[in-house]
Short mmCIF file of C-alpha atoms in Angstrom, two decimals:
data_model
loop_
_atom_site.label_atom_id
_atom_site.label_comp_id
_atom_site.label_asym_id
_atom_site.label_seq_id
_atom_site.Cartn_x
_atom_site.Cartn_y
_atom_site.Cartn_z
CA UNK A 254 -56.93 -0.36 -26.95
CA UNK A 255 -56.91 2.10 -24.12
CA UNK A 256 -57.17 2.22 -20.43
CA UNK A 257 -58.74 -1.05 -20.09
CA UNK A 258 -55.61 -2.96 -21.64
CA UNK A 259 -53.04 -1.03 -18.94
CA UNK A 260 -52.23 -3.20 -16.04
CA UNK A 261 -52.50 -0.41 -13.38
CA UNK A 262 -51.48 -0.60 -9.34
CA UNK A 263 -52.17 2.95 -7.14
CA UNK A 264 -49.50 4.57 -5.12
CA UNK A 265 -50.59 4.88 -1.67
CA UNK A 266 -48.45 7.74 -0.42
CA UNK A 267 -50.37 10.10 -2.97
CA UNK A 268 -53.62 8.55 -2.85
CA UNK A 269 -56.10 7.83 -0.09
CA UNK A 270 -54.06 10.29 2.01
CA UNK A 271 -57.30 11.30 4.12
CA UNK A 272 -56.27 8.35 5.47
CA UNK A 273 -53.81 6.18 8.55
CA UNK A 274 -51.38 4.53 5.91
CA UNK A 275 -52.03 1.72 7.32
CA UNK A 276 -55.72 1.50 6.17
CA UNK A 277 -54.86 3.13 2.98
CA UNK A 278 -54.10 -0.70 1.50
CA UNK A 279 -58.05 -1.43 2.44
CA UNK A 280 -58.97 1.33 1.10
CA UNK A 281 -57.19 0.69 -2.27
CA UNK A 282 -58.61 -2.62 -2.31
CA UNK A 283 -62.56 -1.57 -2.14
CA UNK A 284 -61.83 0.58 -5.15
CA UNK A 285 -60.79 -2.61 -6.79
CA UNK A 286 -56.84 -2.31 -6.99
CA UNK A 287 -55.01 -5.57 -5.96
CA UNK A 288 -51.33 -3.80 -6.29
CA UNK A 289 -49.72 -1.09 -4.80
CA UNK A 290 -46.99 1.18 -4.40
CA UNK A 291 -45.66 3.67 -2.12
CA UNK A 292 -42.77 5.73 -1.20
CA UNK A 293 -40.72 5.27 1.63
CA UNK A 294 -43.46 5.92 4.69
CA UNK A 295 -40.83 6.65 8.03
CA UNK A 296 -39.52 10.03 6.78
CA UNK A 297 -37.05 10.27 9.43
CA UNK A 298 -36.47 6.43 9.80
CA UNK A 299 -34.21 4.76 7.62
CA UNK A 300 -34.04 1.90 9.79
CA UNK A 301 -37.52 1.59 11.45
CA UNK A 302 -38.60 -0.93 14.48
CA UNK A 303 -39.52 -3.87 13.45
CA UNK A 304 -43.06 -3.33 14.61
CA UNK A 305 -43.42 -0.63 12.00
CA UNK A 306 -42.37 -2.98 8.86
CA UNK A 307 -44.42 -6.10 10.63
CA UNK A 308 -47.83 -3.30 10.67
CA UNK A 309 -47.60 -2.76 7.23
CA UNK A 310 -46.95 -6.03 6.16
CA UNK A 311 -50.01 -7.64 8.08
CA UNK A 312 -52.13 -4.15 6.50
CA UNK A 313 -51.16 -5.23 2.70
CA UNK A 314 -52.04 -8.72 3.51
CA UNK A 315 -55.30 -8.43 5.48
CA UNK A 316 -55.99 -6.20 2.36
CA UNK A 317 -55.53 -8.83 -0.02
CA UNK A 318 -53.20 -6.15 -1.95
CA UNK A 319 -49.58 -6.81 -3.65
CA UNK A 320 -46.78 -4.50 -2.98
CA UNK A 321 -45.63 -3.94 -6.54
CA UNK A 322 -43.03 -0.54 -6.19
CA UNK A 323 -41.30 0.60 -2.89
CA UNK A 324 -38.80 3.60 -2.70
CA UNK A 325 -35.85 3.79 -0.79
CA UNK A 326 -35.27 6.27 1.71
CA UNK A 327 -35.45 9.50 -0.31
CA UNK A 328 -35.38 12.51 2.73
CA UNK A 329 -38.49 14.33 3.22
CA UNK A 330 -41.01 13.67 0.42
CA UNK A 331 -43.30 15.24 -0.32
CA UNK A 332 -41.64 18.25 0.53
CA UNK A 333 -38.03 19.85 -0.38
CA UNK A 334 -35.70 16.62 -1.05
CA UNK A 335 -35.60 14.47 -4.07
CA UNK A 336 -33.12 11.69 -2.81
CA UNK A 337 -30.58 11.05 -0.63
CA UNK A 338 -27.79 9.00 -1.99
CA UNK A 339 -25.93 11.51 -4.27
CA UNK A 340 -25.37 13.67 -1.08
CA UNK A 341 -22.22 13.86 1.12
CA UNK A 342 -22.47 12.69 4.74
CA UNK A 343 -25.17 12.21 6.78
CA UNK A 344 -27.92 11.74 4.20
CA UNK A 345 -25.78 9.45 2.08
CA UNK A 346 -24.93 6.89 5.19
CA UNK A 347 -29.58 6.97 5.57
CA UNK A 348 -29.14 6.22 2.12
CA UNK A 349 -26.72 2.83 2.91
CA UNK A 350 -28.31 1.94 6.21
CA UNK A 351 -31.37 1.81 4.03
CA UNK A 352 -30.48 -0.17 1.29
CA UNK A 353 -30.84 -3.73 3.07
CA UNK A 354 -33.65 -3.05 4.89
CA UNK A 355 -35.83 -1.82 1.94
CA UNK A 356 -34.69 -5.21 0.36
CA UNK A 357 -35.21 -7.66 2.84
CA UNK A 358 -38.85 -5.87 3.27
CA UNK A 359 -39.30 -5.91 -0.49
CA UNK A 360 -38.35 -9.62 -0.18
CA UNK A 361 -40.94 -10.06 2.60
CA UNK A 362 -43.94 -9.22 0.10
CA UNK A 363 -42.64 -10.34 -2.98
CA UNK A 364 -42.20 -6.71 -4.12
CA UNK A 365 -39.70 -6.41 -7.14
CA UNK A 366 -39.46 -2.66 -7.96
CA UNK A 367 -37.48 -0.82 -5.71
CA UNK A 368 -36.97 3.20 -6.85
CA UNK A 369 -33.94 5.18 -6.10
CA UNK A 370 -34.22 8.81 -6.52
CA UNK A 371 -30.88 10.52 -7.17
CA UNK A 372 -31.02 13.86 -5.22
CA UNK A 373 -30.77 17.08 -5.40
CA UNK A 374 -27.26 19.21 -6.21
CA UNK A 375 -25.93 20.54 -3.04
CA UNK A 376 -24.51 24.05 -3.02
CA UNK A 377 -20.39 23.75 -2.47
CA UNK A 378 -19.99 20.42 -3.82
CA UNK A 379 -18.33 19.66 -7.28
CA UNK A 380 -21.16 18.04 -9.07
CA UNK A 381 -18.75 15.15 -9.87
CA UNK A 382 -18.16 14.20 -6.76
CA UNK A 383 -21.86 13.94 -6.16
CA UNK A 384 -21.92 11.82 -9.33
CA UNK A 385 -19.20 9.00 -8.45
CA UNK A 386 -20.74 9.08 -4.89
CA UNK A 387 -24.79 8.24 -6.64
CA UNK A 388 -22.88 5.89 -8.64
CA UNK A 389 -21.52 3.70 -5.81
CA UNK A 390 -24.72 3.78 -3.74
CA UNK A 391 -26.47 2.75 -7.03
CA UNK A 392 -24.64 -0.06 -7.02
CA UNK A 393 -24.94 -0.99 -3.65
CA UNK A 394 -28.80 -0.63 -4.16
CA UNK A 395 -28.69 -2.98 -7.43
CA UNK A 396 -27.21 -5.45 -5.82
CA UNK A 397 -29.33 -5.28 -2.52
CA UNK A 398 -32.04 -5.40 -5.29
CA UNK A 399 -30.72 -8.34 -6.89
CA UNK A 400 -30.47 -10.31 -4.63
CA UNK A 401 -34.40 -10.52 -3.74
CA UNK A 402 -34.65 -10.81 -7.59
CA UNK A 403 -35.82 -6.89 -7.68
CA UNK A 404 -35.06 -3.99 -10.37
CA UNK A 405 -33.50 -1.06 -9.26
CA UNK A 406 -35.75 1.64 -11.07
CA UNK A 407 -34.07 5.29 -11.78
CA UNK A 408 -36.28 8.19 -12.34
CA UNK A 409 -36.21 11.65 -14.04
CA UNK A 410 -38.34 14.48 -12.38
CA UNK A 411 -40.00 17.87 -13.47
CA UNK A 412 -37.82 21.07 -13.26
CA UNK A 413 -40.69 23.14 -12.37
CA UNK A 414 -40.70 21.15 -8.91
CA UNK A 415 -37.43 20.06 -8.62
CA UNK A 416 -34.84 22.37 -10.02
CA UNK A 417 -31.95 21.21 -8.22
CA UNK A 418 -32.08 17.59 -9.05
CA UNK A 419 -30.08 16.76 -12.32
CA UNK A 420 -31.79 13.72 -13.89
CA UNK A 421 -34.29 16.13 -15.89
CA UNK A 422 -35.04 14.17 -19.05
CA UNK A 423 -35.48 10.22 -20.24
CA UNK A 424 -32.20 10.49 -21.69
CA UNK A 425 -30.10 11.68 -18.04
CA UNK A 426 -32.31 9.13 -16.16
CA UNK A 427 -30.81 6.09 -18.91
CA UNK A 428 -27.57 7.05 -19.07
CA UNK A 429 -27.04 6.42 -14.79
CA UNK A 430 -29.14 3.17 -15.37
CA UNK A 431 -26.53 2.72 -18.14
CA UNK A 432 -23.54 3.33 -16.17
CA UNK A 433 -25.14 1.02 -13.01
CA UNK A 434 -25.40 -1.69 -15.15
CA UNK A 435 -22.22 -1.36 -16.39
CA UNK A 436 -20.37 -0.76 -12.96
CA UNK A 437 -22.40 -4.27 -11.64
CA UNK A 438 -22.85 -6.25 -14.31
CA UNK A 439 -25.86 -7.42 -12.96
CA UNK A 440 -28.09 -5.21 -15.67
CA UNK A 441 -31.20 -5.01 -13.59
CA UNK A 442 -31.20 -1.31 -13.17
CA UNK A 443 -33.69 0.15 -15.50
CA UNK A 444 -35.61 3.11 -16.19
CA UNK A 445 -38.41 4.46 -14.85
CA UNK A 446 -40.75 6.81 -17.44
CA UNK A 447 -42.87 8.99 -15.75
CA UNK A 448 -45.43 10.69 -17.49
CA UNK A 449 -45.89 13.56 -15.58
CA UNK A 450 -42.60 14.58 -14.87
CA UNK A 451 -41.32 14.25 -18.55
CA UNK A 452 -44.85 16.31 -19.92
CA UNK A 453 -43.84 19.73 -17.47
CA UNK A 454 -40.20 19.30 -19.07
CA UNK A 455 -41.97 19.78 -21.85
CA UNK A 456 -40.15 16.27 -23.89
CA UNK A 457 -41.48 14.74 -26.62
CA UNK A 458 -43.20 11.72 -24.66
CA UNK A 459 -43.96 9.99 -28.15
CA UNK A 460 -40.30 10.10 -28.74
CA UNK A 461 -39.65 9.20 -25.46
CA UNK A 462 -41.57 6.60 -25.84
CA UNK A 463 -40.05 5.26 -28.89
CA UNK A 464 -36.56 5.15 -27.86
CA UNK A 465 -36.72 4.36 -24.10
CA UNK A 466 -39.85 1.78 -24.00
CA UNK A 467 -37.63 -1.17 -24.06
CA UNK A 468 -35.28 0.23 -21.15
CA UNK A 469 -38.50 0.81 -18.87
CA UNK A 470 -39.05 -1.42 -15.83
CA UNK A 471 -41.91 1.04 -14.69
CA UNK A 472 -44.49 3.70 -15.42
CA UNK A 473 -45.67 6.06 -13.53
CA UNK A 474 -48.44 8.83 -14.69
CA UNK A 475 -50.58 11.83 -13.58
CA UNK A 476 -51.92 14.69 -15.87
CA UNK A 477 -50.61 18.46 -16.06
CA UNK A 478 -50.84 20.93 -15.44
CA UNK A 479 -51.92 20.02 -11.92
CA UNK A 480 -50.55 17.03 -10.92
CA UNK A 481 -54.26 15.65 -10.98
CA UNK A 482 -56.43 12.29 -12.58
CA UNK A 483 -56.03 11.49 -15.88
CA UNK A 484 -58.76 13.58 -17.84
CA UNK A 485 -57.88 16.93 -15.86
CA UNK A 486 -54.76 18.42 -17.88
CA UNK A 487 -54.06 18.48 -21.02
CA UNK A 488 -51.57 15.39 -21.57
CA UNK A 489 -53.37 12.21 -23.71
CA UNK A 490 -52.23 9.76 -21.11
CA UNK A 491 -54.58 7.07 -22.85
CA UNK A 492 -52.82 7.67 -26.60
CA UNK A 493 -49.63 7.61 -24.69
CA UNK A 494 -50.20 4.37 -23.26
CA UNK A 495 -50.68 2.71 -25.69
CA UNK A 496 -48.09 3.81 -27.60
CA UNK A 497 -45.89 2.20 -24.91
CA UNK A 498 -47.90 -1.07 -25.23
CA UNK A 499 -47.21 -0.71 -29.39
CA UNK A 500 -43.62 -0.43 -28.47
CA UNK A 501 -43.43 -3.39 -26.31
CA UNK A 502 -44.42 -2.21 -22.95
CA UNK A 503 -46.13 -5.00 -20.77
CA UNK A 504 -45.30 -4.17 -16.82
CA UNK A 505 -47.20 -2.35 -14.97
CA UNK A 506 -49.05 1.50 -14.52
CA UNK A 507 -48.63 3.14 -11.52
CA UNK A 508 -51.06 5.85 -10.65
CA UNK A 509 -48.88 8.75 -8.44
CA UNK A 510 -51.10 11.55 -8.76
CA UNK A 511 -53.03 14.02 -6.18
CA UNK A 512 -56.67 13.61 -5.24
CA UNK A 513 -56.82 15.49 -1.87
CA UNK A 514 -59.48 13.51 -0.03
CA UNK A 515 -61.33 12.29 -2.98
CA UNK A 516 -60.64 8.74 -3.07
CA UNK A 517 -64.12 7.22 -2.21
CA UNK A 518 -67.04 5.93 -4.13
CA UNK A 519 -66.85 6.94 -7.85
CA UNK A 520 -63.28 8.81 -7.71
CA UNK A 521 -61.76 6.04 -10.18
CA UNK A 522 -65.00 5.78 -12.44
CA UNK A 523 -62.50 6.92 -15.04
CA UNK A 524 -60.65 3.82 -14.86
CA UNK A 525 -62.49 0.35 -15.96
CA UNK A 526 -62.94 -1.80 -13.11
CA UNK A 527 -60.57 -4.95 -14.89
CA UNK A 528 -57.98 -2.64 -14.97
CA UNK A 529 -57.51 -2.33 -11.15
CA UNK A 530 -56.77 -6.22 -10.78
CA UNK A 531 -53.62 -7.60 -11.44
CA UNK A 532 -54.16 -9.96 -14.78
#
C-alpha cells in the first residue's frame, strides 16, 4: 500500500502561499493536484461581494481544479481564533450570516465538505452556554449543508496551539458530531481526523484510528513536530494511512501543512504523481 493508494487534494490557504489566492488553484494544478481545499479566504467578510466568490470560482475552473473542503467563517486564521460559532454576540451572528453563503458557494462548485471549527472558550462565559449556543449553529450549518447534499465536518485541534478551544481529542470532536446528528436528524455531520493535531495531543492515532475511521468524512495531515511535509517529523503518516484504508477509509487526504514558499518544481516529489489526481 502506501502513499500512492491515498486519494489526496492540497489545501490552498497553507500551501502555495507565496502566492495571489487566486493563482494558487493554477499553481496546485501544475503540481498535478485536481482537488482542493481551503479555509475561509475574506477574514473579515462573512458575507463577501459577489465579485469576490465569482473570482474564485472562474480561478478553480480556469484551473481545471475541484473544490473538495471549504470552511466556514472561522475569525482570523491563521492567527489567534479557532471558530466563531460557540461565541456570544457579534462573532456568533458572522457565524449565521455565513452559513448560507458558504453553502450556496459550496453548491456552486460541487464542493461537499464544509468544516466548522467550534471556537475558542471565552473568559466570563459559563462554558455551557457556549456549548448549547455551538450546538444550535451546528445545526443550522448541517442543514445549510444538507441541503447542497454536503457533510458538515467537526474537527479536534492541538493544545499546544490552541489551548482555549475544547474539542482536544477524536473522542470530544465525535461526541458534538454525535449530538448534531441527533439534534437534526439529518446524520450528515461527521468527523474530521486530523493527523497533526491528534499526534501533538499526543493520542494514540492507531487507536484513533480504529474506533473513529468509520465516523470520518475527512482527513487532514501534516508531520510534527513542525507542522511541515510528510517525511520531516517524526509521525509515520504513510503506516497511518493505511491503517485508515484497512479500517474502511476511502474519501479523501487533505494536505494542510506549511511549506513557506517552497511549492515549486520538485516540492511534492514525495508524493507519487497518481496520487495528486482525483481517481
Amino acid at each position: 500500500m502506501g502513499y500512492a493508494d491515498q486519494r489526496f487534494d492540497v489545501n490552498i490557504s497553507i500551501l502555495f502561499t507565496e502566492l495571489p489566492l487566486l493563482d494558487r488553484p493554477a499553481a496546485a494544478a501544475a503540481a498535478g493536484f485536481t482537488e482542493v481545499e481551503m479555509w475561509w479566504p475574506w477574514i473579515d467578510a462573512p458575507t463577501p461581494e459577489r465579485a469576490g466568490l465569482d473570482a474564485l470560482r472562474t480561478a478553480l475552473d480556469s484551473a481545471g481544479t475541484r473544490l473538495v473542503g471549504l470552511n466556514f467563517y472561522s475569525g482570523r486564521l491563521p492567527g489567534p481564533d479557532r471558530g466563531a460559532l460557540s461565541l456570544p454576540g457579534a462573532e456568533s451572528d458572522r457565524f449565521r450570516a455565513n452559513v448560507e453563503v458558504v453553502a450556496d458557494f459550496a453548491a456552486s462548485v460541487g464542493c461537499t465538505a464544509l468544516n466548522a471549527l467550534y471556537g475558542n472558550r471565552v473568559d466570563g462565559v459559563d462554558p455551557r452556554t457556549q456549548d448549547a449556543l455551538a450546538l444550535e449553529n451546528l445545526a443550522l450549518a448541517a442543514r445549510a449543508a444538507d441541503r447542497v447534499g454536503a457533510t458538515l465536518l467537526i474537527e479536534a485541534l492541538n493544545k499546544v496551539e490552541s489551548p482555549r478551544y475544547p474539542l482536544l481529542s477524536a473522542e470530544a470532536a465525535v461526541e458534538v458530531v454525535d449530538r448534531v446528528n441527533t439534534a437534526t436528524g439529518l446524520g450528515n455531520a461527521a468527523f474530521l481526523l486530523d493527523l497533526y493535531h491528534l499526534s501533538m495531543n499526543g493520542a494514540d492515532l492507531s487507536a484513533d484510528i480504529r474506533a473513529y475511521a468509520s465516523r470520518t468524512g475527512h482527513v487532514q495531515i501534516a508531520d510534527a513536530p513542525g507542522r511541515g511535509a510528510p517525511g520531516t517529523g517524526t509521525v509515520p503518516l504513510e503506516r497511518l494511512l493505511d491503517e485508515l484504508t484497512q479500517a474502511g477509509y476511502t474519501g479523501r487526504v487533505g494536505l494542510e501543512y506549511t511549506a513557506g514558499d517552497h511549492t515549486g518544481p520538485g516540492a511534492f516529489d514525495w508524493l507519487p504523481a497518481m496520487a495528486r489526481a482525483a481517481r
